[in-house]
């Protein structure tokens, strides 16, 4: 067993405090990682504040982890000491179900072991539930450790481990490429990476944001069009426009209004996860044979493919690096959409 510094929260309305946690002893297939940076995903906020009603406290969030391998178990072949590596939303899965066999671990039929807030045996994580990346070290089985290519700085790479794969996977699944009109709703952590990825895949990219405040950035990151959803004219002008709409918004939206922006056979993919049902008129779906779909992160092989794609296209997240004592403030700012475009904790400040 080893110890690590971490930032933990003890109640839905609690503040983050510095604690010491234990990490399991290095098993034959385990990798010990010195964490350098951990991104702050809105899912961390939903969990820390118990907005999904399933949080076990004390909770150490963080599933956008970038660091350096500090030690490896005797049977590890994929990584070696000194390697630049990342860990995303999952640290294990059954490895046997149809989804896992297909490399789609985020859809593990027995439920993947998430990087934080999943009940596990004490031998896996002392304390009985997984503790995430707001920490100085983590132990992860080698199959869930990704290689971060040279050419992506570690602080800009960290958010790719969740935001990057969460956008890359549906963009690929729904065949994004030249000739496709793609809209991204929400220019936040997920959304801004989605703009970069969709453009690099060759699509015509539109951002649908609450206001035009971030328009210059959106165009700089690769969008050709940028609209404010606070302007009703937007919904009239863009009716029937898109092949694919990706909703990254963390709050409830009038999804019906957005469904009408889909063209024939268009799909609206839900990524944002507020704890509220969606309302769509059957007529809106039936007209133009539209689809309403969802997508959850992405598998481990595709996560590596995404990192390689990002390195090839010079894509990293736009980050604001903060010290660990500013996590509470960063949460409040993220909820207020006041982030450009991902807060990343510098683990050296722990
Ligand atoms: P984020 O950085 O906070 O960005 C969310 C964006 O949504 C904001 O920047 C804002 O964009 C827009 N927004 C926020 N509140 C809004 C409101 N009341 N009305 C309209 N638009 C609003 O969050 P994130 O980290 O990208 O995560 C977004 C959501 O995705 C969260 O619910 C998270 O849990 C979920 N998520 C899902 C998966 C998955 O696998 N499906 C993976 C990771 C995260 P504008 O300022 O441009 O309007
Ligand atoms: Zn996330």
Short mmCIF file of N, CA and C and ligand atoms in Angstrom, two decimals, residues 40-43 46 52 63 162 166 185-191 207-211 213-214 226 248-253 270-274 295-297 334-335 337 339 341-342, ligand 1:
data_model
loop_
_atom_site.label_atom_id
_atom_site.label_comp_id
_atom_site.label_asym_id
_atom_site.label_seq_id
_atom_site.Cartn_x
_atom_site.Cartn_y
_atom_site.Cartn_z
N UNK A 40 -11.15 19.16 -14.60
CA UNK A 40 -12.42 19.23 -13.85
C UNK A 40 -13.55 19.14 -14.86
N UNK A 41 -14.20 17.96 -14.89
CA UNK A 41 -15.33 17.70 -15.78
C UNK A 41 -16.62 18.05 -15.04
N UNK A 42 -17.64 18.43 -15.80
CA UNK A 42 -18.91 18.76 -15.12
C UNK A 42 -19.50 17.54 -14.42
N UNK A 43 -19.13 16.33 -14.87
CA UNK A 43 -19.59 15.12 -14.16
C UNK A 43 -19.01 15.08 -12.74
N UNK A 46 -21.46 17.24 -10.85
CA UNK A 46 -22.72 16.52 -10.59
C UNK A 46 -22.52 15.53 -9.45
N UNK A 52 -26.67 13.41 -8.96
CA UNK A 52 -27.16 12.15 -9.53
C UNK A 52 -27.62 11.19 -8.42
N UNK A 63 -11.53 12.34 -13.48
CA UNK A 63 -11.36 11.25 -14.45
C UNK A 63 -10.77 11.78 -15.75
N UNK A 162 -11.56 12.46 -20.95
CA UNK A 162 -13.03 12.34 -20.87
C UNK A 162 -13.66 13.18 -21.98
N UNK A 166 -15.39 11.46 -25.26
CA UNK A 166 -16.87 11.57 -25.22
C UNK A 166 -17.40 12.24 -26.49
N UNK A 185 -24.01 21.80 -29.33
CA UNK A 185 -24.72 22.68 -28.38
C UNK A 185 -23.87 22.79 -27.12
N UNK A 186 -23.47 24.03 -26.77
CA UNK A 186 -22.69 24.27 -25.55
C UNK A 186 -21.20 24.35 -25.83
N UNK A 187 -20.61 25.53 -25.63
CA UNK A 187 -19.15 25.71 -25.80
C UNK A 187 -18.50 25.64 -24.43
N UNK A 188 -18.56 24.47 -23.82
CA UNK A 188 -17.87 24.27 -22.54
C UNK A 188 -16.72 23.30 -22.73
N UNK A 189 -16.44 22.53 -21.69
CA UNK A 189 -15.32 21.59 -21.74
C UNK A 189 -15.49 20.56 -22.84
N UNK A 190 -16.64 19.91 -22.88
CA UNK A 190 -16.89 18.93 -23.94
C UNK A 190 -17.03 19.63 -25.29
N UNK A 191 -17.85 20.67 -25.32
CA UNK A 191 -18.21 21.30 -26.57
C UNK A 191 -17.02 21.85 -27.34
N UNK A 207 -21.65 26.13 -33.89
CA UNK A 207 -21.83 26.14 -32.44
C UNK A 207 -23.17 26.79 -32.10
N UNK A 208 -23.92 26.15 -31.21
CA UNK A 208 -25.16 26.72 -30.67
C UNK A 208 -24.89 27.00 -29.20
N UNK A 209 -24.68 28.26 -28.88
CA UNK A 209 -24.31 28.68 -27.53
C UNK A 209 -25.39 29.60 -26.99
N UNK A 210 -25.40 29.80 -25.67
CA UNK A 210 -26.45 30.65 -25.10
C UNK A 210 -26.36 32.09 -25.61
N UNK A 211 -25.12 32.54 -25.83
CA UNK A 211 -24.92 33.92 -26.29
C UNK A 211 -23.77 33.93 -27.29
N UNK A 213 -21.02 35.54 -26.69
CA UNK A 213 -19.83 35.94 -25.92
C UNK A 213 -18.56 35.21 -26.36
N UNK A 214 -18.70 33.91 -26.72
CA UNK A 214 -17.51 33.12 -27.03
C UNK A 214 -17.36 32.89 -28.53
N UNK A 226 -21.70 30.31 -35.87
CA UNK A 226 -21.88 30.41 -34.42
C UNK A 226 -23.18 31.16 -34.15
N UNK A 248 -24.10 18.96 -25.51
CA UNK A 248 -23.16 18.80 -24.39
C UNK A 248 -23.61 19.57 -23.16
N UNK A 249 -24.83 20.05 -23.15
CA UNK A 249 -25.25 20.97 -22.07
C UNK A 249 -25.57 20.21 -20.78
N UNK A 250 -25.05 20.74 -19.67
CA UNK A 250 -25.18 20.11 -18.36
C UNK A 250 -26.52 20.41 -17.69
N UNK A 251 -27.30 21.29 -18.28
CA UNK A 251 -28.61 21.66 -17.74
C UNK A 251 -29.70 21.21 -18.71
N UNK A 252 -30.94 21.22 -18.25
CA UNK A 252 -32.06 20.80 -19.10
C UNK A 252 -32.30 21.79 -20.23
N UNK A 253 -32.53 21.28 -21.44
CA UNK A 253 -32.81 22.13 -22.60
C UNK A 253 -34.18 21.78 -23.16
N UNK A 270 -27.47 12.93 -27.21
CA UNK A 270 -27.42 13.48 -25.86
C UNK A 270 -26.11 13.05 -25.18
N UNK A 271 -25.30 14.04 -24.79
CA UNK A 271 -24.13 13.76 -23.97
C UNK A 271 -24.30 14.36 -22.57
N UNK A 272 -24.88 15.56 -22.50
CA UNK A 272 -25.09 16.22 -21.21
C UNK A 272 -26.08 15.43 -20.37
N UNK A 273 -25.84 15.38 -19.07
CA UNK A 273 -26.59 14.47 -18.21
C UNK A 273 -27.24 15.15 -17.01
N UNK A 274 -28.11 16.15 -17.26
CA UNK A 274 -28.87 16.67 -16.12
C UNK A 274 -29.86 15.59 -15.67
N UNK A 295 -24.90 8.81 -25.98
CA UNK A 295 -23.59 8.19 -26.10
C UNK A 295 -22.85 8.37 -24.78
N UNK A 296 -22.12 7.34 -24.37
CA UNK A 296 -21.43 7.36 -23.07
C UNK A 296 -19.92 7.13 -23.26
N UNK A 297 -19.16 8.17 -23.06
CA UNK A 297 -17.68 8.13 -23.16
C UNK A 297 -17.25 7.43 -24.45
N UNK A 334 -17.52 27.05 -13.38
CA UNK A 334 -17.96 26.13 -14.45
C UNK A 334 -19.49 26.11 -14.53
N UNK A 335 -20.16 26.08 -13.37
CA UNK A 335 -21.62 26.05 -13.36
C UNK A 335 -22.18 27.33 -13.99
N UNK A 337 -20.95 28.80 -16.48
CA UNK A 337 -20.41 28.82 -17.86
C UNK A 337 -19.25 29.81 -17.99
N UNK A 339 -15.87 29.50 -17.98
CA UNK A 339 -14.63 28.73 -18.08
C UNK A 339 -14.22 28.68 -19.54
N UNK A 341 -11.35 26.70 -21.49
CA UNK A 341 -12.62 26.01 -21.58
C UNK A 341 -12.62 24.79 -20.70
N UNK A 342 -11.53 24.55 -20.00
CA UNK A 342 -11.48 23.46 -19.03
C UNK A 342 -10.53 23.86 -17.91
P1 LIG B 1 -19.22 22.51 -18.93
O1 LIG B 1 -17.78 22.70 -19.21
O2 LIG B 1 -19.82 23.12 -17.74
O3 LIG B 1 -20.00 22.98 -20.27
C1 LIG B 1 -21.39 22.92 -20.39
C2 LIG B 1 -21.85 24.03 -21.34
O4 LIG B 1 -23.27 23.95 -21.45
C3 LIG B 1 -21.57 25.43 -20.84
O5 LIG B 1 -20.29 25.89 -21.17
C4 LIG B 1 -22.64 26.24 -21.56
O6 LIG B 1 -22.22 26.52 -22.88
C5 LIG B 1 -23.80 25.26 -21.63
N1 LIG B 1 -24.78 25.51 -20.56
C6 LIG B 1 -24.57 25.45 -19.22
N2 LIG B 1 -25.70 25.75 -18.54
C7 LIG B 1 -26.65 26.00 -19.48
C8 LIG B 1 -28.03 26.35 -19.43
N3 LIG B 1 -28.66 26.51 -18.25
N4 LIG B 1 -28.69 26.50 -20.59
C9 LIG B 1 -28.08 26.33 -21.77
N5 LIG B 1 -26.75 26.01 -21.89
C10 LIG B 1 -26.07 25.84 -20.76
O7 LIG B 1 -19.59 20.95 -18.82
P2 LIG B 1 -18.86 19.69 -19.50
O8 LIG B 1 -17.77 19.22 -18.62
O9 LIG B 1 -18.61 19.98 -20.91
O10 LIG B 1 -20.02 18.58 -19.35
C11 LIG B 1 -21.29 18.80 -19.95
C12 LIG B 1 -22.27 17.71 -19.58
O11 LIG B 1 -21.85 16.48 -20.17
C13 LIG B 1 -22.40 17.42 -18.08
O12 LIG B 1 -23.77 17.15 -17.80
C14 LIG B 1 -21.57 16.16 -17.89
O13 LIG B 1 -21.99 15.39 -16.79
C15 LIG B 1 -21.88 15.45 -19.19
N6 LIG B 1 -20.88 14.44 -19.59
C16 LIG B 1 -21.35 13.34 -20.24
C17 LIG B 1 -20.48 12.38 -20.68
C18 LIG B 1 -21.00 11.21 -21.46
O14 LIG B 1 -20.26 10.25 -21.62
N7 LIG B 1 -22.21 11.25 -21.95
C19 LIG B 1 -19.10 12.52 -20.45
C20 LIG B 1 -18.66 13.66 -19.79
C21 LIG B 1 -19.55 14.63 -19.36
P3 LIG B 1 -22.51 27.97 -23.55
O15 LIG B 1 -21.94 28.98 -22.62
O16 LIG B 1 -21.80 27.88 -24.85
O17 LIG B 1 -23.99 28.08 -23.72
#
